[in-house]
Amino acid sequence: MNKILIVGGGIAGLATARALQNQGYYIKLIEKQSKWQTSGTGLYLPSNGVIALDKLGLGDIARKKGFLISSRNIKDAKGKTILDLDLEKIWGREKPCLGINRKVLHEVLIEGTHNINISFNTTIKTLKTNSDSVVIELSDDSKEEYDLIIGADGLYSKTRELILGDVPLRKVTAQVCRFITKKPPNINSWTLHISSSGQFLIIPIDNDTAYCYVNRKTKGFKTFEEKQYMNPFKKFASPIPEILDKWNPSNSYWNDLEELPKLSMMGSGRVVLIGDAAHGMPPFMAQGGALALEDAIALSNLLKNENWNTMVATFSKNRASRIDWTRIRNQKREKLSKLPYWIAKLGLKKVGEKNWTEDYKPLSEIPK
Ligand SMILES: Cc1cc2nc3c(=O)[nH]c(=O)nc-3n(C[C@H](O)[C@H](O)[C@H](O)COP(=O)(O)OP(=O)(O)OC[C@H]3O[C@@H](n4cnc5c(N)ncnc54)[C@H](O)[C@@H]3O)c2cc1C
């Protein structure tokens, strides 16, 4: 029986465990944290991510626990609509996208995973690749040999470092703030308010709860005192001031955004990288979760037929078009986000729908 080690129990690792579980392998998953600990925020899962959940047999339960989203509305600070995007038109399917609590998505993935040996508090220390296997040393000093290692350990992947050395990340934005709040009754779609001060995004993640993603627009990487961070948004249209009345900076998640440069190969020998470990990028296209789920399916299909010694090259080639496209469009969005507000607003009005349709067109085609 072939032995597979999955490093990391995030979206990519758990989805891969789910996809591989009935293919007759021995599977072990190691997770560095002492228990499942997902950041308590939300996730917007575009349609290709929802389709991937369907392929994993988890789409219905995720839809039931999340919030279906069929439009994206962009408004100015006063609440006047700049762009109203019909996602059903963009994705060519009914109720195509999903807002979901990250913790809930994690639970859905964990519940869908059986017969997997899971070790918490465990990381990978060393790794030696042989022609047909990989010998690893774990953080408890034990040595184990596997036919395949799947590095699903996120943007700061240790597995990637062990096989490819240090790949410096590019810092993109400082101090993004995310938190969960009570869903305002009139917010039933992806709703973004923008001004020259920044952007305030509200996404319903179930009937009672919404997820907020807030980013101040600054030159360079200026950071703010957390309590002052929301000051410009307090003057925005309802429901933002009401949300901010209840906002607590210490119940929020603060992140810088970073991008992993394109890897020439997503792994080496019998070690393959998936999810953010292979192609981590800032969430301007909101594709990180969806691409991680797609990786899981693509890899599990490939392992059924492909020679495992050449699998990394084939996997990298098969996944390149969707990942490279997303990275290019993501970088384009990053540039657009730096334009002066009045130009950005005009651009959204004139060519917003065309650009957004183009952004997602290739991803709306279902991968094999
Ligand atoms: C601010 C922000 C907003 C985002 N919004 C969205 C969004 O709306 N939609 C979307 O699709 N994507 C979004 N993303 C991206 C998305 O979160 C990631 O793409 C996705 O979580 C990647 O999943 P992953 O499993 O590859 O990595 P991770 O989620 O990072 O999971 C990695 C797992 O591996 C574990 N681990 C790490 N190192 C080790 C080790 N050495 N040994 C063992 N275990 C290890 C970690 O504890 C973790 O459990 C956002 C990202 C950010 C930063």
CSV table of C-alpha atoms and ligand atoms in Angstrom, one decimal:
chain,number,residue,atom,x,y,z
A,1,MET,CA,0.0,0.0,0.0
A,2,ASN,CA,1.4,3.4,-1.0
A,3,LYS,CA,2.1,5.7,1.9
A,4,ILE,CA,1.3,9.4,1.7
A,5,LEU,CA,2.1,12.2,4.2
A,6,ILE,CA,0.2,15.5,4.0
A,7,VAL,CA,1.9,18.3,5.8
A,8,GLY,CA,-0.7,20.9,7.0
A,9,GLY,CA,-4.4,20.6,7.8
A,10,GLY,CA,-5.8,23.8,6.2
A,11,ILE,CA,-8.2,23.9,3.2
A,12,ALA,CA,-5.6,22.4,0.8
A,13,GLY,CA,-4.5,19.6,3.2
A,14,LEU,CA,-8.0,18.5,4.4
A,15,ALA,CA,-9.5,18.7,0.9
A,16,THR,CA,-6.6,16.5,-0.4
A,17,ALA,CA,-7.1,14.0,2.5
A,18,ARG,CA,-10.8,13.9,1.6
A,19,ALA,CA,-10.1,13.4,-2.2
A,20,LEU,CA,-7.5,10.7,-1.6
A,21,GLN,CA,-9.2,8.8,1.2
A,22,ASN,CA,-10.9,6.1,-0.9
A,23,GLN,CA,-8.1,5.4,-3.2
A,24,GLY,CA,-6.4,2.7,-1.1
A,25,TYR,CA,-3.5,4.6,0.3
A,26,TYR,CA,-2.2,4.8,3.9
A,27,ILE,CA,-2.6,8.6,4.6
A,28,LYS,CA,-1.1,10.5,7.5
A,29,LEU,CA,-1.7,14.3,8.0
A,30,ILE,CA,0.5,16.3,10.4
A,31,GLU,CA,-0.6,19.7,11.7
A,32,LYS,CA,1.7,21.9,13.6
A,33,GLN,CA,-1.0,23.4,15.8
A,34,SER,CA,-2.2,21.5,19.0
A,35,LYS,CA,-5.8,21.4,17.7
A,36,TRP,CA,-7.8,22.7,14.8
A,37,GLN,CA,-7.5,26.5,15.0
A,38,THR,CA,-8.8,28.4,12.1
A,39,SER,CA,-8.8,32.2,12.1
A,40,GLY,CA,-12.3,33.2,13.2
A,41,THR,CA,-13.2,35.2,10.0
A,42,GLY,CA,-15.0,34.4,6.8
A,43,LEU,CA,-14.2,33.4,3.3
A,44,TYR,CA,-15.7,34.3,0.0
A,45,LEU,CA,-15.6,31.2,-2.2
A,46,PRO,CA,-16.1,32.0,-5.9
A,47,SER,CA,-18.0,29.6,-8.0
A,48,ASN,CA,-15.0,27.4,-9.1
A,49,GLY,CA,-14.4,26.8,-5.4
A,50,VAL,CA,-18.0,25.8,-4.9
A,51,ILE,CA,-17.8,23.4,-7.9
A,52,ALA,CA,-14.7,21.9,-6.3
A,53,LEU,CA,-16.6,21.3,-3.1
A,54,ASP,CA,-19.3,19.6,-5.2
A,55,LYS,CA,-16.7,17.3,-6.6
A,56,LEU,CA,-15.5,16.5,-3.1
A,57,GLY,CA,-19.1,15.6,-2.2
A,58,LEU,CA,-19.3,18.6,0.3
A,59,GLY,CA,-21.0,21.3,-1.8
A,60,ASP,CA,-24.5,20.7,-0.5
A,61,ILE,CA,-23.5,20.8,3.2
A,62,ALA,CA,-21.3,23.9,2.6
A,63,ARG,CA,-24.2,25.7,0.8
A,64,LYS,CA,-26.5,24.8,3.7
A,65,LYS,CA,-24.1,26.2,6.3
A,66,GLY,CA,-22.9,29.3,4.2
A,67,PHE,CA,-24.7,32.1,2.4
A,68,LEU,CA,-25.3,31.9,-1.4
A,69,ILE,CA,-24.1,35.0,-3.2
A,70,SER,CA,-25.3,36.0,-6.7
A,71,SER,CA,-24.1,39.6,-7.0
A,72,ARG,CA,-21.3,41.9,-6.2
A,73,ASN,CA,-22.2,45.5,-5.4
A,74,ILE,CA,-19.6,48.2,-5.3
A,75,LYS,CA,-20.7,51.5,-3.8
A,76,ASP,CA,-19.2,54.8,-2.9
A,77,ALA,CA,-18.8,56.1,0.7
A,78,LYS,CA,-22.4,57.6,0.5
A,79,GLY,CA,-23.8,54.2,-0.5
A,80,LYS,CA,-24.4,55.2,-4.2
A,81,THR,CA,-23.9,52.2,-6.5
A,82,ILE,CA,-20.9,52.4,-8.7
A,83,LEU,CA,-21.1,48.8,-10.1
A,84,ASP,CA,-23.6,46.0,-9.7
A,85,LEU,CA,-22.3,42.7,-11.0
A,86,ASP,CA,-24.6,39.8,-11.7
A,87,LEU,CA,-22.4,36.8,-10.7
A,88,GLU,CA,-24.8,34.4,-12.4
A,89,LYS,CA,-24.0,36.1,-15.7
A,90,ILE,CA,-20.2,35.9,-15.0
A,91,TRP,CA,-20.1,32.3,-13.9
A,92,GLY,CA,-22.9,31.0,-16.1
A,93,ARG,CA,-24.6,29.2,-13.2
A,94,GLU,CA,-27.4,29.9,-10.7
A,95,LYS,CA,-26.5,31.1,-7.2
A,96,PRO,CA,-22.9,30.6,-8.0
A,97,CYS,CA,-20.7,31.8,-5.1
A,98,LEU,CA,-20.7,31.3,-1.4
A,99,GLY,CA,-19.8,33.3,1.7
A,100,ILE,CA,-18.8,31.0,4.6
A,101,ASN,CA,-17.3,31.1,8.1
A,102,ARG,CA,-13.8,29.7,7.8
A,103,LYS,CA,-14.3,27.6,10.9
A,104,VAL,CA,-17.5,26.1,9.4
A,105,LEU,CA,-15.7,25.3,6.1
A,106,HIS,CA,-13.0,23.7,8.1
A,107,GLU,CA,-15.5,21.6,10.0
A,108,VAL,CA,-17.2,20.6,6.8
A,109,LEU,CA,-13.8,19.4,5.4
A,110,ILE,CA,-12.9,17.6,8.6
A,111,GLU,CA,-16.2,15.8,8.8
A,112,GLY,CA,-15.7,14.7,5.2
A,113,THR,CA,-12.4,13.1,6.1
A,114,HIS,CA,-12.2,9.5,7.3
A,115,ASN,CA,-9.5,6.9,7.8
A,116,ILE,CA,-6.8,9.5,8.1
A,117,ASN,CA,-4.2,9.3,10.7
A,118,ILE,CA,-3.9,12.9,12.1
A,119,SER,CA,-1.0,14.0,14.3
A,120,PHE,CA,-1.3,17.5,16.0
A,121,ASN,CA,1.7,19.4,17.4
A,122,THR,CA,3.8,17.8,14.7
A,123,THR,CA,5.9,19.4,12.0
A,124,ILE,CA,8.5,18.2,9.5
A,125,LYS,CA,12.1,18.8,10.4
A,126,THR,CA,14.2,17.2,7.7
A,127,LEU,CA,13.5,15.6,4.4
A,128,LYS,CA,15.6,13.3,2.1
A,129,THR,CA,14.4,12.4,-1.3
A,130,ASN,CA,15.3,9.0,-2.7
A,131,SER,CA,14.4,7.8,-6.3
A,132,ASP,CA,11.1,6.2,-5.2
A,133,SER,CA,10.5,7.5,-1.7
A,134,VAL,CA,11.1,10.3,0.8
A,135,VAL,CA,12.5,9.8,4.3
A,136,ILE,CA,11.4,12.5,6.7
A,137,GLU,CA,12.2,13.4,10.3
A,138,LEU,CA,9.4,14.8,12.3
A,139,SER,CA,9.5,17.3,15.2
A,140,ASP,CA,9.3,14.4,17.7
A,141,ASP,CA,12.6,13.1,16.2
A,142,SER,CA,10.9,10.0,14.7
A,143,LYS,CA,11.9,9.0,11.1
A,144,GLU,CA,9.4,7.8,8.6
A,145,GLU,CA,9.5,6.8,4.9
A,146,TYR,CA,6.7,7.7,2.5
A,147,ASP,CA,6.0,7.2,-1.2
A,148,LEU,CA,4.8,10.8,-1.5
A,149,ILE,CA,4.9,14.0,0.6
A,150,ILE,CA,2.2,16.6,0.0
A,151,GLY,CA,3.2,20.1,1.3
A,152,ALA,CA,0.0,21.8,2.2
A,153,ASP,CA,1.5,24.0,4.9
A,154,GLY,CA,0.6,27.4,3.7
A,155,LEU,CA,2.4,30.5,2.5
A,156,TYR,CA,5.3,30.1,5.0
A,157,SER,CA,5.7,26.4,4.0
A,158,LYS,CA,8.5,24.5,5.7
A,159,THR,CA,8.1,21.7,3.1
A,160,ARG,CA,8.8,24.2,0.4
A,161,GLU,CA,11.8,25.5,2.2
A,162,LEU,CA,13.2,22.0,2.6
A,163,ILE,CA,13.0,21.2,-1.1
A,164,LEU,CA,13.4,24.5,-2.8
A,165,GLY,CA,15.3,26.6,-0.2
A,166,ASP,CA,14.3,30.1,0.8
A,167,VAL,CA,11.9,31.7,-1.7
A,168,PRO,CA,11.4,35.3,-0.5
A,169,LEU,CA,7.8,36.6,-0.4
A,170,ARG,CA,6.8,39.9,-1.9
A,171,LYS,CA,5.1,42.3,0.6
A,172,VAL,CA,2.0,43.7,-1.0
A,173,THR,CA,-0.1,45.5,1.6
A,174,ALA,CA,0.1,46.3,5.3
A,175,GLN,CA,-2.5,45.9,8.0
A,176,VAL,CA,-5.6,44.4,6.5
A,177,CYS,CA,-8.3,44.1,9.2
A,178,ARG,CA,-10.9,41.3,9.2
A,179,PHE,CA,-13.7,40.6,11.7
A,180,ILE,CA,-17.1,39.0,12.0
A,181,THR,CA,-20.2,40.9,12.9
A,182,LYS,CA,-24.0,40.6,13.0
A,183,LYS,CA,-25.4,40.5,9.4
A,184,PRO,CA,-27.1,43.8,8.6
A,185,PRO,CA,-30.6,42.8,7.4
A,186,ASN,CA,-30.2,44.6,4.1
A,187,ILE,CA,-26.9,43.1,3.2
A,188,ASN,CA,-27.6,40.0,1.1
A,189,SER,CA,-24.7,40.1,-1.3
A,190,TRP,CA,-21.0,40.8,-1.5
A,191,THR,CA,-21.0,44.6,-0.8
A,192,LEU,CA,-18.0,46.8,-1.1
A,193,HIS,CA,-17.8,50.5,-0.1
A,194,ILE,CA,-14.8,52.4,-1.5
A,195,SER,CA,-13.4,55.9,-1.1
A,196,SER,CA,-10.0,57.6,-1.2
A,197,SER,CA,-9.4,56.4,2.4
A,198,GLY,CA,-9.8,52.7,1.6
A,199,GLN,CA,-12.3,49.9,1.2
A,200,PHE,CA,-14.8,48.3,3.5
A,201,LEU,CA,-16.2,44.9,2.3
A,202,ILE,CA,-19.1,43.1,3.9
A,203,ILE,CA,-19.9,39.5,3.0
A,204,PRO,CA,-22.8,37.6,4.5
A,205,ILE,CA,-21.5,34.2,5.7
A,206,ASP,CA,-24.8,32.8,7.0
A,207,ASN,CA,-28.3,34.2,7.8
A,208,ASP,CA,-27.1,35.9,11.0
A,209,THR,CA,-23.5,36.7,10.4
A,210,ALA,CA,-21.3,38.8,8.1
A,211,TYR,CA,-17.6,39.0,7.5
A,212,CYS,CA,-15.9,42.4,7.1
A,213,TYR,CA,-12.6,43.0,5.3
A,214,VAL,CA,-11.2,46.5,5.7
A,215,ASN,CA,-8.1,48.0,4.1
A,216,ARG,CA,-6.9,51.6,4.4
A,217,LYS,CA,-5.4,53.1,1.3
A,218,THR,CA,-1.9,54.4,2.0
A,219,LYS,CA,1.3,55.2,0.2
A,220,GLY,CA,3.8,52.5,1.0
A,221,PHE,CA,3.3,50.3,4.0
A,222,LYS,CA,2.1,52.8,6.6
A,223,THR,CA,0.5,51.3,9.7
A,224,PHE,CA,-2.1,52.9,12.0
A,225,GLU,CA,-2.8,52.7,15.6
A,226,GLU,CA,-5.5,50.0,15.7
A,227,LYS,CA,-8.1,52.1,17.5
A,228,GLN,CA,-7.7,54.9,14.8
A,229,TYR,CA,-7.8,52.5,11.9
A,230,MET,CA,-11.6,52.7,11.2
A,231,ASN,CA,-11.9,56.5,11.7
A,232,PRO,CA,-12.5,57.4,8.0
A,233,PHE,CA,-15.1,54.6,7.6
A,234,LYS,CA,-17.2,56.0,10.5
A,235,LYS,CA,-18.6,58.6,8.1
A,236,PHE,CA,-19.6,56.0,5.5
A,237,ALA,CA,-23.2,55.2,4.7
A,238,SER,CA,-25.2,52.8,6.8
A,239,PRO,CA,-24.7,50.0,7.9
A,240,ILE,CA,-20.9,50.8,8.3
A,241,PRO,CA,-21.2,53.2,11.3
A,242,GLU,CA,-23.6,50.8,13.0
A,243,ILE,CA,-21.1,47.9,12.4
A,244,LEU,CA,-18.3,50.0,13.7
A,245,ASP,CA,-20.2,51.0,16.9
A,246,LYS,CA,-19.8,47.4,18.0
A,247,TRP,CA,-16.3,46.8,16.5
A,248,ASN,CA,-13.6,45.7,18.8
A,249,PRO,CA,-10.0,45.9,17.4
A,250,SER,CA,-8.8,43.1,19.7
A,251,ASN,CA,-11.4,40.7,18.3
A,252,SER,CA,-10.1,41.4,14.8
A,253,TYR,CA,-7.5,39.7,12.7
A,254,TRP,CA,-4.7,41.9,11.4
A,255,ASN,CA,-2.6,40.8,8.4
A,256,ASP,CA,0.0,42.1,6.0
A,257,LEU,CA,-0.6,40.6,2.5
A,258,GLU,CA,2.3,38.8,0.8
A,259,GLU,CA,2.8,37.0,-2.5
A,260,LEU,CA,4.8,33.9,-3.3
A,261,PRO,CA,6.6,34.4,-6.6
A,262,LYS,CA,5.8,31.9,-9.3
A,263,LEU,CA,7.6,28.6,-8.7
A,264,SER,CA,9.1,27.0,-11.8
A,265,MET,CA,7.9,23.6,-10.4
A,266,MET,CA,5.4,23.0,-7.6
A,267,GLY,CA,7.6,20.6,-5.8
A,268,SER,CA,10.5,18.2,-6.6
A,269,GLY,CA,10.8,14.4,-6.9
A,270,ARG,CA,8.2,12.8,-4.7
A,271,VAL,CA,7.4,16.0,-2.9
A,272,VAL,CA,4.5,18.1,-4.3
A,273,LEU,CA,3.3,21.5,-3.1
A,274,ILE,CA,-0.3,22.6,-3.1
A,275,GLY,CA,-2.5,25.5,-2.0
A,276,ASP,CA,-0.7,28.6,-0.6
A,277,ALA,CA,2.6,26.6,-0.2
A,278,ALA,CA,2.7,26.5,-4.0
A,279,HIS,CA,1.0,29.7,-5.1
A,280,GLY,CA,0.1,31.9,-2.2
A,281,MET,CA,-1.2,35.3,-3.3
A,282,PRO,CA,-3.1,38.2,-1.8
A,283,PRO,CA,-6.9,37.8,-2.0
A,284,PHE,CA,-7.7,40.5,-4.7
A,285,MET,CA,-9.3,37.7,-6.8
A,286,ALA,CA,-10.4,35.8,-3.7
A,287,GLN,CA,-9.1,32.6,-5.3
A,288,GLY,CA,-6.8,31.2,-2.6
A,289,GLY,CA,-9.4,28.8,-1.2
A,290,ALA,CA,-10.8,27.8,-4.5
A,291,LEU,CA,-7.4,27.1,-6.1
A,292,ALA,CA,-6.5,25.0,-3.0
A,293,LEU,CA,-9.7,22.9,-3.4
A,294,GLU,CA,-9.0,22.5,-7.1
A,295,ASP,CA,-5.4,21.4,-6.4
A,296,ALA,CA,-6.7,18.7,-4.2
A,297,ILE,CA,-9.0,17.3,-6.9
A,298,ALA,CA,-6.4,17.6,-9.7
A,299,LEU,CA,-3.7,15.9,-7.6
A,300,SER,CA,-5.9,13.0,-6.5
A,301,ASN,CA,-7.0,12.4,-10.1
A,302,LEU,CA,-3.4,12.5,-11.3
A,303,LEU,CA,-2.2,10.0,-8.7
A,304,LYS,CA,-4.5,7.4,-10.0
A,305,ASN,CA,-2.7,7.1,-13.4
A,306,GLU,CA,0.5,9.1,-13.4
A,307,ASN,CA,3.9,7.7,-12.7
A,308,TRP,CA,4.6,9.2,-9.3
A,309,ASN,CA,8.2,10.0,-10.3
A,310,THR,CA,7.1,12.4,-13.0
A,311,MET,CA,3.9,13.6,-11.2
A,312,VAL,CA,5.3,17.0,-9.9
A,313,ALA,CA,6.1,18.1,-13.5
A,314,THR,CA,2.7,16.9,-14.8
A,315,PHE,CA,0.8,18.5,-11.9
A,316,SER,CA,2.6,21.8,-12.3
A,317,LYS,CA,1.9,21.8,-16.1
A,318,ASN,CA,-1.8,20.9,-15.6
A,319,ARG,CA,-2.4,23.5,-13.0
A,320,ALA,CA,-0.3,26.3,-14.6
A,321,SER,CA,-3.0,28.0,-16.8
A,322,ARG,CA,-5.5,28.6,-14.0
A,323,ILE,CA,-2.9,29.6,-11.4
A,324,ASP,CA,-0.9,31.8,-13.7
A,325,TRP,CA,-4.0,33.5,-14.9
A,326,THR,CA,-5.1,34.2,-11.4
A,327,ARG,CA,-1.7,35.6,-10.4
A,328,ILE,CA,-1.6,37.9,-13.4
A,329,ARG,CA,-5.2,39.2,-12.9
A,330,ASN,CA,-4.5,39.5,-9.2
A,331,GLN,CA,-1.4,41.7,-9.9
A,332,LYS,CA,-3.5,43.8,-12.2
A,333,ARG,CA,-6.1,44.3,-9.5
A,334,GLU,CA,-3.2,45.3,-7.1
A,335,LYS,CA,-2.1,48.0,-9.6
A,336,LEU,CA,-5.7,49.2,-10.0
A,337,SER,CA,-6.1,49.4,-6.2
A,338,LYS,CA,-3.3,52.0,-6.2
A,339,LEU,CA,-4.9,54.4,-8.7
A,340,PRO,CA,-6.3,57.7,-7.4
A,341,TYR,CA,-9.9,57.1,-6.2
A,342,TRP,CA,-11.6,59.2,-8.9
A,343,ILE,CA,-9.8,57.3,-11.7
A,344,ALA,CA,-10.7,53.9,-10.1
A,345,LYS,CA,-14.3,55.0,-9.7
A,346,LEU,CA,-14.6,56.1,-13.3
A,347,GLY,CA,-12.9,52.9,-14.5
A,348,LEU,CA,-15.3,50.7,-12.5
A,349,LYS,CA,-18.2,52.6,-14.1
A,350,LYS,CA,-16.9,52.4,-17.6
A,351,VAL,CA,-15.2,49.0,-17.9
A,352,GLY,CA,-15.8,47.4,-14.5
A,353,GLU,CA,-18.2,44.8,-15.7
A,354,LYS,CA,-16.1,43.9,-18.8
A,355,ASN,CA,-12.9,43.6,-16.7
A,356,TRP,CA,-14.5,41.5,-14.0
A,357,THR,CA,-16.1,39.2,-16.6
A,358,GLU,CA,-12.7,38.8,-18.2
A,359,ASP,CA,-11.1,38.1,-14.9
A,360,TYR,CA,-13.2,35.1,-14.1
A,361,LYS,CA,-14.0,33.8,-17.6
A,362,PRO,CA,-11.2,31.1,-17.8
A,363,LEU,CA,-11.9,30.1,-14.2
A,364,SER,CA,-15.6,29.6,-15.0
A,365,GLU,CA,-14.7,26.7,-17.2
A,366,ILE,CA,-14.8,23.6,-15.1
A,367,PRO,CA,-11.3,21.9,-15.0
A,368,LYS,CA,-11.2,18.1,-15.6
B,1,LIG,C1,-6.6,38.6,4.5
B,1,LIG,C2,-6.9,37.4,3.7
B,1,LIG,C3,-8.1,37.3,3.1
B,1,LIG,C4,-8.4,36.1,2.3
B,1,LIG,N1,-9.7,36.0,1.8
B,1,LIG,C5,-9.9,35.0,1.0
B,1,LIG,C6,-11.2,34.8,0.4
B,1,LIG,O1,-12.1,35.6,0.7
B,1,LIG,N2,-11.4,33.7,-0.4
B,1,LIG,C7,-10.4,32.8,-0.7
B,1,LIG,O2,-10.6,31.9,-1.4
B,1,LIG,N3,-9.2,33.0,-0.2
B,1,LIG,C8,-8.9,34.0,0.7
B,1,LIG,N4,-7.7,34.1,1.2
B,1,LIG,C9,-6.7,33.1,0.9
B,1,LIG,C10,-6.9,31.8,1.6
B,1,LIG,O3,-7.0,32.1,3.0
B,1,LIG,C11,-5.8,30.9,1.4
B,1,LIG,O4,-5.5,30.8,0.0
B,1,LIG,C12,-6.1,29.5,1.9
B,1,LIG,O5,-6.4,29.5,3.3
B,1,LIG,C13,-5.0,28.5,1.6
B,1,LIG,O6,-5.2,27.3,2.2
B,1,LIG,P1,-3.9,26.3,2.5
B,1,LIG,O7,-4.5,25.1,3.1
B,1,LIG,O8,-3.1,26.2,1.3
B,1,LIG,O9,-3.0,27.1,3.6
B,1,LIG,P2,-3.4,27.5,5.1
B,1,LIG,O10,-4.8,27.9,5.2
B,1,LIG,O11,-2.3,28.5,5.5
B,1,LIG,O12,-3.2,26.2,6.0
B,1,LIG,C14,-1.9,25.7,6.2
B,1,LIG,C15,-2.0,24.7,7.4
B,1,LIG,O13,-0.8,24.1,7.6
B,1,LIG,C16,-0.4,24.2,9.0
B,1,LIG,N5,1.1,24.3,9.0
B,1,LIG,C17,1.9,25.3,8.7
B,1,LIG,N6,3.2,25.0,8.7
B,1,LIG,C18,3.2,23.7,9.1
B,1,LIG,C19,4.2,22.8,9.4
B,1,LIG,N7,5.6,23.1,9.3
B,1,LIG,N8,3.9,21.5,9.8
B,1,LIG,C20,2.6,21.1,9.9
B,1,LIG,N9,1.6,21.9,9.7
B,1,LIG,C21,1.9,23.2,9.3
B,1,LIG,C22,-1.1,25.5,9.5
B,1,LIG,O14,-1.2,25.4,10.9
B,1,LIG,C23,-2.4,25.4,8.7
B,1,LIG,O15,-3.3,24.6,9.4
B,1,LIG,C24,-7.4,35.2,2.0
B,1,LIG,C25,-6.1,35.4,2.6
B,1,LIG,C26,-5.9,36.5,3.4
B,1,LIG,C27,-4.5,36.6,4.0
